[in-house]
XYZ file of C-alpha atoms in Angstrom:
587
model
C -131.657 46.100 -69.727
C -131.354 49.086 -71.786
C -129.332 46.786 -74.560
C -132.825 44.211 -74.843
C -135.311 47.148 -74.792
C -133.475 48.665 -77.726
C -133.436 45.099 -79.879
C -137.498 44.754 -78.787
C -137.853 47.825 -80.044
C -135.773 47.509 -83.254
C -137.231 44.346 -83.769
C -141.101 45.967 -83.262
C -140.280 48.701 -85.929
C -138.754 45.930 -88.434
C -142.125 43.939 -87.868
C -144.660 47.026 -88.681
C -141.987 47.523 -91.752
C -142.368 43.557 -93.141
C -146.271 43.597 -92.351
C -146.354 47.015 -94.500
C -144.741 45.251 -97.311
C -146.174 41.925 -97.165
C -149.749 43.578 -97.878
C -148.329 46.147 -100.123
C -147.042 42.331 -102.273
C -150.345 41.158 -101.784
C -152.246 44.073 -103.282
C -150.099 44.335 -105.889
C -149.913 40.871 -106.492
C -153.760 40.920 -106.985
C -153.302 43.128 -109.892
C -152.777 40.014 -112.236
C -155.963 38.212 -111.294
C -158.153 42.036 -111.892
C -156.241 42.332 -114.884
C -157.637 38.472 -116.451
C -161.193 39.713 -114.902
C -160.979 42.796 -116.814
C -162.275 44.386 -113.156
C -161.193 47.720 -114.147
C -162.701 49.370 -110.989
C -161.355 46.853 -108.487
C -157.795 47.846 -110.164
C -158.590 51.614 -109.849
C -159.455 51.236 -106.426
C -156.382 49.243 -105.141
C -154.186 51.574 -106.995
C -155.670 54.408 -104.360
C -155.852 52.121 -101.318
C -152.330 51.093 -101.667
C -150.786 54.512 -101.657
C -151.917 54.754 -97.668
C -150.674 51.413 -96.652
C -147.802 52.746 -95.818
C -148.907 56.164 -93.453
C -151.618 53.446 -91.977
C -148.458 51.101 -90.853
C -146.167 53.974 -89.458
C -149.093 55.128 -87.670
C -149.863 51.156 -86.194
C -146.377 50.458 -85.242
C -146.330 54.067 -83.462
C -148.977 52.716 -81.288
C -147.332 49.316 -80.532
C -144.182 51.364 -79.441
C -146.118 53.758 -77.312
C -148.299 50.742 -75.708
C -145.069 48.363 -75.199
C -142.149 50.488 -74.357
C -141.279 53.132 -72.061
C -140.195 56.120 -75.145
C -137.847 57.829 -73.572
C -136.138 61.588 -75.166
C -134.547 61.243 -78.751
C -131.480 62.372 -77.184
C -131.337 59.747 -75.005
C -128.587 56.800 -75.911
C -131.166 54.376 -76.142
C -131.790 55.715 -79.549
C -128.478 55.593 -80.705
C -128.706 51.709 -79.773
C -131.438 51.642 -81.344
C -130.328 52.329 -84.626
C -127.351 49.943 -84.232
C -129.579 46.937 -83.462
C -131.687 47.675 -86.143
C -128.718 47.477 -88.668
C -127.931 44.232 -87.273
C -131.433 42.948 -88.687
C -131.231 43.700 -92.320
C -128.141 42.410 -93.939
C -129.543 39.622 -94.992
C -133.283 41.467 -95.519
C -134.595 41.240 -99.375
C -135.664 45.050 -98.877
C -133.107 46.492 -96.649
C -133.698 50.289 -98.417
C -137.183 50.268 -97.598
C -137.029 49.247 -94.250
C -134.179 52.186 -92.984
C -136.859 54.345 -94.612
C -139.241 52.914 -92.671
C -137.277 53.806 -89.839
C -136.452 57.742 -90.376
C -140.267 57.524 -90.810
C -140.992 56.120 -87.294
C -138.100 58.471 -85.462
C -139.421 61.561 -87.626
C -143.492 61.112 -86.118
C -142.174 60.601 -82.679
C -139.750 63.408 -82.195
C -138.978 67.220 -83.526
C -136.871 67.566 -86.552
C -133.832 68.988 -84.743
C -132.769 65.436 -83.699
C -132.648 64.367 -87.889
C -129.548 63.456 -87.981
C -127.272 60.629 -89.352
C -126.636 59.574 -85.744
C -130.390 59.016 -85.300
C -131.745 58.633 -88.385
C -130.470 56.665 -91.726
C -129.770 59.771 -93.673
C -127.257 58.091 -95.674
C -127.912 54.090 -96.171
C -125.728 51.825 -94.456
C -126.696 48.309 -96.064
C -126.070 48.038 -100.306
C -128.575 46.594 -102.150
C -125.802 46.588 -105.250
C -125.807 42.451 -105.474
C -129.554 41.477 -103.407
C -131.246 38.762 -105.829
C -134.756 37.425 -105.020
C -134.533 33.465 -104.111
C -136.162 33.156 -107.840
C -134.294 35.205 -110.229
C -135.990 38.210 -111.863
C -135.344 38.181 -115.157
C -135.496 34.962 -117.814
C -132.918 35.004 -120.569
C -134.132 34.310 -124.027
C -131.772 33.102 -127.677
C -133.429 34.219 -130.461
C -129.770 33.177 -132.298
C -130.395 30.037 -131.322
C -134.364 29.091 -131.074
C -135.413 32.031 -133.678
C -137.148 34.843 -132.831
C -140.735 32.912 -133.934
C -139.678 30.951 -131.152
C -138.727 33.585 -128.537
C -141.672 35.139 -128.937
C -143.954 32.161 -127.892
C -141.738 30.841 -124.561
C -141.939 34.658 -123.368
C -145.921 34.848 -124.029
C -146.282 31.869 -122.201
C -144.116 32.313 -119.639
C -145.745 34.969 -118.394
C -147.989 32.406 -116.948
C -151.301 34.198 -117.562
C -154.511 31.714 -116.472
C -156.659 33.561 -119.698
C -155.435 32.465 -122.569
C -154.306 34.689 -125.681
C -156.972 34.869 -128.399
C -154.670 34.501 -131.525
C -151.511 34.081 -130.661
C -150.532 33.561 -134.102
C -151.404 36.962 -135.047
C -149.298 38.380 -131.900
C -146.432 36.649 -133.166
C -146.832 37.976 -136.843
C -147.140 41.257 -135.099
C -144.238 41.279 -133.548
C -142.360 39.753 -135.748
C -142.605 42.294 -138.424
C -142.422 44.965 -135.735
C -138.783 43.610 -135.217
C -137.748 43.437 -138.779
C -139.249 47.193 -138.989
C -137.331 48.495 -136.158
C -134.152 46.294 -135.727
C -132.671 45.945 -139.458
C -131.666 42.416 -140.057
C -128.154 43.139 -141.135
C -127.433 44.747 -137.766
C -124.226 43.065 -136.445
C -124.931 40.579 -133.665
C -122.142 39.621 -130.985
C -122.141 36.244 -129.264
C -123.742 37.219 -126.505
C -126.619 38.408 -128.109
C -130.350 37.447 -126.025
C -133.002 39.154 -124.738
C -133.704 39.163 -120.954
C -137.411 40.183 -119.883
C -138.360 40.642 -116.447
C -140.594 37.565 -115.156
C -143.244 40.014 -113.695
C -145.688 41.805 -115.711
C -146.057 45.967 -114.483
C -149.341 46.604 -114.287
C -151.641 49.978 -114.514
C -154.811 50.650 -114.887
C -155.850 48.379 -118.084
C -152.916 46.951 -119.405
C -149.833 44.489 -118.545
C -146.328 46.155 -119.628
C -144.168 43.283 -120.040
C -140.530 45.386 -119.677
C -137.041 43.386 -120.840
C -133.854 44.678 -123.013
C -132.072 43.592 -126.144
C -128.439 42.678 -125.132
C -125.993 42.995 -128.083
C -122.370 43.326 -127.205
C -122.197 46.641 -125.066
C -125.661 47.744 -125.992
C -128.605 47.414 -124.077
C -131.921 48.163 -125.931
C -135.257 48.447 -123.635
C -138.143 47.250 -124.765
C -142.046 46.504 -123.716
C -145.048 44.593 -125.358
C -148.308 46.108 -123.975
C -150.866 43.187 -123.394
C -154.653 44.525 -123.273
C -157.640 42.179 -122.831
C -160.596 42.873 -124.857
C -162.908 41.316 -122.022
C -164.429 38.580 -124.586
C -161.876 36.746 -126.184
C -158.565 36.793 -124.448
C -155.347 38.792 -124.488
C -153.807 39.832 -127.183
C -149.913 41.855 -127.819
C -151.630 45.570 -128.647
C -147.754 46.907 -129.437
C -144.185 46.626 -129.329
C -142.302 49.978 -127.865
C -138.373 49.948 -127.674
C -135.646 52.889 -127.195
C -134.928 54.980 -124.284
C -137.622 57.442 -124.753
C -140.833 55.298 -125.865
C -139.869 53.384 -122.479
C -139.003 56.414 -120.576
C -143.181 57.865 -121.504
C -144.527 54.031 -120.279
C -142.421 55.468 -116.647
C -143.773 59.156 -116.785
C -143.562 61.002 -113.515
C -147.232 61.991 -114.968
C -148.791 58.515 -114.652
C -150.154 56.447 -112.130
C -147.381 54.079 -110.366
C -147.343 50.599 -111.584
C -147.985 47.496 -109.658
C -145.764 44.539 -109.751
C -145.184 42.037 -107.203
C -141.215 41.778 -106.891
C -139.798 40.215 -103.348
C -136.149 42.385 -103.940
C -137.194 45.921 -105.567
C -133.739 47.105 -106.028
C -133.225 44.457 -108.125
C -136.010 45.649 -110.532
C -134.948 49.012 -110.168
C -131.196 48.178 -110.804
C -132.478 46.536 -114.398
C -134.512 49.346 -115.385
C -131.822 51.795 -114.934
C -129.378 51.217 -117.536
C -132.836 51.284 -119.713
C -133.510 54.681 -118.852
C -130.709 56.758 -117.625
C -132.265 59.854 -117.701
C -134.623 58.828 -114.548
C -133.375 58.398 -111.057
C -133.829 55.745 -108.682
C -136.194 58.329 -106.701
C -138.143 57.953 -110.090
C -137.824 54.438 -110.925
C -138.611 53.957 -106.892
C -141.719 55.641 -107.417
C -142.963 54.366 -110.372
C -143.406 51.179 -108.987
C -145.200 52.343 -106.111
C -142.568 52.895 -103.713
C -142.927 56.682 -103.345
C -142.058 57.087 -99.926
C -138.413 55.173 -100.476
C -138.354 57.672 -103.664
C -139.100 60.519 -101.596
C -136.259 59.865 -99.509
C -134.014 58.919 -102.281
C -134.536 62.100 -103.891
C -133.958 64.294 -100.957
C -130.322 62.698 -101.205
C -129.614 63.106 -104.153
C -130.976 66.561 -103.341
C -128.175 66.849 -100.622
C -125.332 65.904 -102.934
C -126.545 67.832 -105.891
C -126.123 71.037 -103.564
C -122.659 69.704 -102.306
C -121.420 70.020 -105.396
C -123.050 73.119 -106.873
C -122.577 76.692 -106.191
C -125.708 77.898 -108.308
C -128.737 80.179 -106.025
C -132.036 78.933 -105.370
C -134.242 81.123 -107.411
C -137.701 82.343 -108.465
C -139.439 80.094 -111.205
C -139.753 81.282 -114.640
C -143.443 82.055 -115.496
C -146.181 84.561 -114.504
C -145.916 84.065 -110.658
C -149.451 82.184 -109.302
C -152.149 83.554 -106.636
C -151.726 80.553 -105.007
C -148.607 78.985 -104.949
C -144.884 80.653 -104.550
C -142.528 78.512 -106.698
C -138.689 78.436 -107.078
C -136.042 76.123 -108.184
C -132.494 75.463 -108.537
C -131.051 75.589 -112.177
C -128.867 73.094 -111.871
C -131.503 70.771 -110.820
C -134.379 69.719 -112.984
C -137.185 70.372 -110.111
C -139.326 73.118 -108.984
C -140.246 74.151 -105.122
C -144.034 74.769 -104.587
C -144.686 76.300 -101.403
C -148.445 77.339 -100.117
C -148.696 81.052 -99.900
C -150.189 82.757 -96.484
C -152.957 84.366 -98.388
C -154.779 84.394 -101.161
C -155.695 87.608 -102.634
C -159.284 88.111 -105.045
C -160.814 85.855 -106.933
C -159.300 82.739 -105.285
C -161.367 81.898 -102.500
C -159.671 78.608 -100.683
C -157.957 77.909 -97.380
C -154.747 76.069 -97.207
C -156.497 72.628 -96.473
C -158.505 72.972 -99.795
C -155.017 73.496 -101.930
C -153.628 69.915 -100.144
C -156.307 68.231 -100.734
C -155.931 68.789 -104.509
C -152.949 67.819 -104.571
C -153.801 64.541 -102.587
C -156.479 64.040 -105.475
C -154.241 64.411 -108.122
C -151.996 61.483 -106.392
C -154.602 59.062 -105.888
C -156.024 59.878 -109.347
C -155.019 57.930 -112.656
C -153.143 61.205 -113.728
C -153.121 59.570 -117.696
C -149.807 60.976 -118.490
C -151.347 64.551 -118.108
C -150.673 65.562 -114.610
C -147.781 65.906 -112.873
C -146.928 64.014 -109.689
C -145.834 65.660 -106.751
C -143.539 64.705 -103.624
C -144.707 65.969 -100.413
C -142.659 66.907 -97.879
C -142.322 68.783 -94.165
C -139.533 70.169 -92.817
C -136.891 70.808 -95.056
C -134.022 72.164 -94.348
C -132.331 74.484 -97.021
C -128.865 76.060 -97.258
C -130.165 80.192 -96.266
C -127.148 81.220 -98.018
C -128.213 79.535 -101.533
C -131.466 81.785 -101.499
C -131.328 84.708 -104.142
C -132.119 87.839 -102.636
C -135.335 88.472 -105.088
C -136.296 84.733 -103.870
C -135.792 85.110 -100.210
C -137.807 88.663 -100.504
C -141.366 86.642 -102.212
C -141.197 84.205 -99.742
C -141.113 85.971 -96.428
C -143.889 88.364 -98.105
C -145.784 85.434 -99.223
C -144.426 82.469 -97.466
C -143.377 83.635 -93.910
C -145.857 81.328 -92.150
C -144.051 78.235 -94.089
C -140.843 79.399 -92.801
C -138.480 79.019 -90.266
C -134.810 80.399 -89.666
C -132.070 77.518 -87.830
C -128.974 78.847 -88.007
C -127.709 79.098 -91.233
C -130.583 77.243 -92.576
C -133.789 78.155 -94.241
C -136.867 75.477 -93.110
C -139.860 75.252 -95.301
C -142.254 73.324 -92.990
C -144.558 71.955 -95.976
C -143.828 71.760 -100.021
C -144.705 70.096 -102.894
C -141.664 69.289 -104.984
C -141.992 68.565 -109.134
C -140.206 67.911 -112.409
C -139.458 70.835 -114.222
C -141.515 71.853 -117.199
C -140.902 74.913 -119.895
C -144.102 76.643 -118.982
C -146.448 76.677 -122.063
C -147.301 79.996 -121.944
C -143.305 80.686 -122.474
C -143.052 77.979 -124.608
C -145.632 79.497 -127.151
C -144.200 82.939 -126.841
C -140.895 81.402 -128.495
C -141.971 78.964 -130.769
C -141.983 78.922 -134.444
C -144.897 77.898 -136.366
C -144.187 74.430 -136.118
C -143.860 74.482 -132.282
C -147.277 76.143 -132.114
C -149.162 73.634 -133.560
C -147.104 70.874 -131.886
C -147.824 72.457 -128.398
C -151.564 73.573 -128.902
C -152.058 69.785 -130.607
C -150.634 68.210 -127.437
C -152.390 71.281 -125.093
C -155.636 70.438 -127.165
C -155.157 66.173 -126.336
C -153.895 66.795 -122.610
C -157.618 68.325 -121.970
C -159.394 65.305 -123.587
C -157.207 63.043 -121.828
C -157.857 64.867 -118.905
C -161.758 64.927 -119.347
C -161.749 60.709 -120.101
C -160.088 60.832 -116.437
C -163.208 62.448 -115.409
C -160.951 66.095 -114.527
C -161.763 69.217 -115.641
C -158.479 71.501 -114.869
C -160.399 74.634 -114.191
C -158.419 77.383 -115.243
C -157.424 76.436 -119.050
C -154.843 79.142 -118.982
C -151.286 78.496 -120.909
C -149.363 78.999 -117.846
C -151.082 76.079 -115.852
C -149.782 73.533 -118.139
C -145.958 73.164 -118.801
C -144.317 70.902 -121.438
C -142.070 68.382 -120.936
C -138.961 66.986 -122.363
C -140.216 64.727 -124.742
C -142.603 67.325 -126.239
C -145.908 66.507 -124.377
C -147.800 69.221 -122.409
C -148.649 68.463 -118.823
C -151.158 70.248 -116.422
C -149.658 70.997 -112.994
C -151.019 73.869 -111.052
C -154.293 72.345 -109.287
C -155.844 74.772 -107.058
C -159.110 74.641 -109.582
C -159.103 71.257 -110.288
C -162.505 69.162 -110.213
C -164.037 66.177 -111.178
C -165.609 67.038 -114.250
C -169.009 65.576 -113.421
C -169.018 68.498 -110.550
C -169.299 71.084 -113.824
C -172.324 72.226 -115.275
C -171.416 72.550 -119.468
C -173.694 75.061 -120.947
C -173.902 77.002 -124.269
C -175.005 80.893 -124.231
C -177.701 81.675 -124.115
C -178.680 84.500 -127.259
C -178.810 88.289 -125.771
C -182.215 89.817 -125.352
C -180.578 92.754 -127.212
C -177.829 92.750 -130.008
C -176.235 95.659 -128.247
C -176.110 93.370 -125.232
C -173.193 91.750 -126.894
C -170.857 94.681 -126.427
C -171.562 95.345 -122.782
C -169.162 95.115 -119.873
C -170.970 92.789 -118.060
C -172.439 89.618 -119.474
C -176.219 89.062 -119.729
C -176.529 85.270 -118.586
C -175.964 84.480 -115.159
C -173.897 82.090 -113.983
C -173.618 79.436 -111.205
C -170.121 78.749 -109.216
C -170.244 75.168 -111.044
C -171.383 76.679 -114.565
C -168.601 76.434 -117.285
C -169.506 77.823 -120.977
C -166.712 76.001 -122.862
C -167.497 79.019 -126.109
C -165.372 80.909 -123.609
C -162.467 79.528 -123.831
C -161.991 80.861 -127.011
C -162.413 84.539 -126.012
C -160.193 84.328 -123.082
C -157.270 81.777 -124.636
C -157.368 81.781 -128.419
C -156.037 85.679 -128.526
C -153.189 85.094 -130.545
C -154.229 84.481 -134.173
C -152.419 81.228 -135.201
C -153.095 80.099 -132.075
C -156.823 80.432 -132.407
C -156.203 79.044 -135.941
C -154.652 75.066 -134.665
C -157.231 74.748 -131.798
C -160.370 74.992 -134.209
C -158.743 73.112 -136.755
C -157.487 69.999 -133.926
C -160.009 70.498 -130.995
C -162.898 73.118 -132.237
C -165.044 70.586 -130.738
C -163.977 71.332 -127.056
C -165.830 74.865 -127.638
C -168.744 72.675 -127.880
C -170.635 71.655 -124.601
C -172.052 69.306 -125.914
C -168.810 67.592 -126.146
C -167.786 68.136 -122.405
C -171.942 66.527 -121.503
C -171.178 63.491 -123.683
C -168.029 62.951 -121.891
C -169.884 63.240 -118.576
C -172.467 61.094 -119.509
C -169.690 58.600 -120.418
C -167.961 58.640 -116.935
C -171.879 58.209 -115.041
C -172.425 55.436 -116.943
C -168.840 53.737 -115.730
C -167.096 53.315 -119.487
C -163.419 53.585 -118.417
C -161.976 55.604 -121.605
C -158.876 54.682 -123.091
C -156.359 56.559 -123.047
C -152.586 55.146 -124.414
C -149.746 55.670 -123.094
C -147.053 55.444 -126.052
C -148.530 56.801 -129.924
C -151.405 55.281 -132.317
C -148.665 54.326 -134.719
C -146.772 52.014 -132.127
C -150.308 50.002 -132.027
C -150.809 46.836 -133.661
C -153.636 46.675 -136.582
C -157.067 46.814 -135.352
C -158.569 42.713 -133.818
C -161.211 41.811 -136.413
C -164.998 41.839 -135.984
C -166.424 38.816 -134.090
C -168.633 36.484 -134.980
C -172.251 38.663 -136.128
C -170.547 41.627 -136.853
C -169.986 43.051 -133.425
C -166.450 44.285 -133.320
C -164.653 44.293 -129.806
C -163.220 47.780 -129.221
C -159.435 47.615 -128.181
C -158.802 48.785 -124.351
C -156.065 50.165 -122.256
């Protein structure tokens, strides 16, 4: 008896798994037929729906186990059985990675963390996904050796299968084909197994379709992606051609919102795009494609075997230390650790639930390549003994009500975990000339890109924002963080007084909402060359007026544009149409 009560309820946790990821296909599925309709809003909204479908099915299939089986003690051997009959279900499942996850996350609502264990839980997989193909392959070759690129380029456009047609596909080819003499010189050798293979489903975000495939050329592999926009008139049309490691790397930035794409095997997709991009994970690819629950758990493994084979101490962050968060890291491990502090001393004035729920908006949010995601976790379980002394000391002072002593381990009961980022207040203090003006330029664009996302950061300060790899500055401490149509933008009001201009307190009152953007340059622009790039690139966001246009903007629904790879990589402009009106390119 106990053998067939631990397949029912294998089988019962296996069928909440499949019904999670049959709607999570059909959502994402959908995102081809919003895309055609240029429904903008109906893709914006999916994007947040779909990141709960998966807490909404743990939660149902909870219930069903609760309502159909007597739950008996994790320690109990049924569990173990459990486990084992669950195994027995996936080898041949098409998403055998996601559904052990799916598993730990059932096990990990219903009983206490001290039962997490490899016994109990999938810690460590136990069915490859190395060689899973999808009944219909996921890639389509392509000969441009043989057929000519002119060719090529037409069988992959239509291929793609899209019911609205391109509006001059002529010009897309012309485009692309001197894109490819530009960037791939025609004497470059070519081996005899040289083709292109482009994945047969389109990735897409917010108001494009990111058609992802690589160059294969004797050992090399060379990524590229044509970005397909609809102008909402006319057709589609091929807006640019991006190709190289790091152009393809930005298109996957842990700072943008995840992709959809319908795929029936996701490892397989993920197990293309890695030799693409080695610098990101399978965590990262994982989550990129909307799977951030399998790429939380993903990264907490490779977590585990990073500190295996390290012998480096968890330490304090670099950077001014925040009012609201305590933050450390591992050097050897390109991540910070953002835990909630107990209290927060003057002039922060927010309870715990108000810092989460930031952080939730920031996830649901189209972060436009200027805000950093964030995994969430509970309950994790650190090595006490890797804990600098300085680090262990600022979180029991700040921390202690996060923490928990097991043994020899340290548990943090909630964190945030990020990429890390040279903070730009660091960053600026050791630049050269040319690094200033690089950094302020990007700081300068991250705000704009920020305010066409309808978010106003807050607090503008240097060490808020941190800059990445690649050069681009990215805003990741959200405690302030609003929608910017909360803010009230207003200038300054002239003193009654001249000498009312040199008191200690200001003569204009001001509302918890108000924001006087002149400000900004009293309280950031201290450093003379600093002060010098921002007017010249962004004097305008001194201006309210600016930050009310943008408002207005938002409340009338325009969706901004906002690109995700640089002006250069974009196509010439689509001429005027008929009677002069022109049809303004969109993401």
């Amino acid at each position: 008896m106990a053998w067939l009560e631990a397949k029912g309820i294998a089988q019962a946790i296996l069928d909440g798994f499949e019904r999670h990821y049959r709607l999570f296909r059909e959502i994402s599925a959908g995102a081809r037929q919003r895309f055609e309709d240029a429904d903008w809003p109906a893709g914006q909204a999916a994007a947040r729906a779909r990141i709960d479908f998966y807490d909404r099915r743990v939660t149902e299939t909870v219930a069903v186990l609760r309502r159909d089986f007597r739950l008996r003690e994790a320690n109990d051997p049924l569990w173990q059985q459990v486990k084992i009959e669950y195994q027995r279900l996936l080898p041949q499942h098409h998403q055998p990675e996601l559904a052990e996850t799916f598993y730990n996350s059932l096990f990990c609502r219903l009983f206490d963390r001290r039962y997490y264990n490899n016994r109990n839980i999938f810690i460590w997989p136990l069915i490859s996904t190395e060689h899973l193909e999808a009944e219909i392959p996921i890639f389509r070759p392509y000969y441009p050796a043989r057929d000519g690129f002119g060719r090529v380029i037409e069988r992959i456009l239509a291929d793609l299968g899209f019911s609205r047609p391109f509006r001059d596909p002529r010009r897309d080819r012309r485009n692309l084909l001197r894109a490819i003499r530009q960037r791939f010189p025609p004497n470059r050798a070519r081996f005899q197994n040289f083709q292109l293979a482009v994945l047969c489903s389109p990735f897409f975000r917010n108001k494009a379709a990111y058609v992802v495939g690589k160059a294969i050329n004797g050992a090399d592999q060379i990524p590229f992606v044509l970005a397909i926009l609809n102008d909402e008139a006319r057709g589609l049309y091929v807006d640019a051609l991006l190709s190289g490691e790091e152009e393809i790397s930005n298109i996957f930035s842990f700072s943008r919102a995840y992709f959809m794409v319908d795929t029936e095997v996701p490892a397989a997709i993920v197990d293309f795009l890695r030799p693409l991009m080695p610098r990101k994970g399978k965590a990262e690819l994982y989550t990129a494609i909307g799977l951030h629950k399998f790429g939380k758990a993903e990264f907490y493994r490779d977590f585990l075997k990073h500190l295996r084979y390290s012998s480096d101490d968890l330490v304090v962050a670099p950077g001014i230390r925040g009012l609201v968060m305590s933050v450390f890291t591992l050097p050897s491990f390109p991540f910070v650790f953002k835990v909630i502090k107990d209290r927060f001393p003057p002039p922060k004035e927010l309870t715990r639930d108000t810092v989460k729920a930031k952080y939730r908006l920031v996830q649901l949010h189209d972060r436009v390549g200027r805000m950093a995601d964030s995994w969430e976790y509970s309950h994790v379980a650190f090595p006490l003994a890797r804990f600098s002394p300085e680090l262990l000391a600022m979180l029991r002072a700040d921390c202690a009500g996060s923490l928990e002593i097991d043994g020899d381990q340290l548990i943090v009961k909630h964190l945030y975990i990020e990429r890390r980022l040279s903070p730009l207040n660091l960053y600026l203090q050791s630049g050269d000339e040319e690094d200033i003006s690089h950094a302020i330029g990007e700081y300068g664009n991250a705000i704009r890109e920020l305010a066409a996302a309808n978010i106003f950061p807050g607090d503008l300060l240097f060490k808020n924002f941190g800059v990445t790899r690649q050069g681009r500055v990215v805003f990741y401490d959200y405690d302030e963080l609003c929608y910017l149509t909360e803010c009230q933008f207003r200038a300054i009001p002239p003193p009654p007084y001249p000498e009312m201009e040199f008191a200690e307190e200001p003569w204009y009152s001001a509302g918890p909402n108000d924001i006087f953007p002149e400000e900004f340059a009293t309280f950031l622009l201290t450093d003379p060359r600093i002060r010098r790039v921002f007017r010249e690139r962004h004097g305008d966001l001194l201006d309210p007026a600016w930050w009310r246009a943008r408002q207005a903007a938002i409340e009338a629904h325009h969706l901004e544009d906002v690109f995700p790879y640089p002006p250069e990589r974009r196509f010439p402009p689509l001429p005027e149409a008929p009677g002069g009106a022109s049809y303004q390119p969109r993401r």
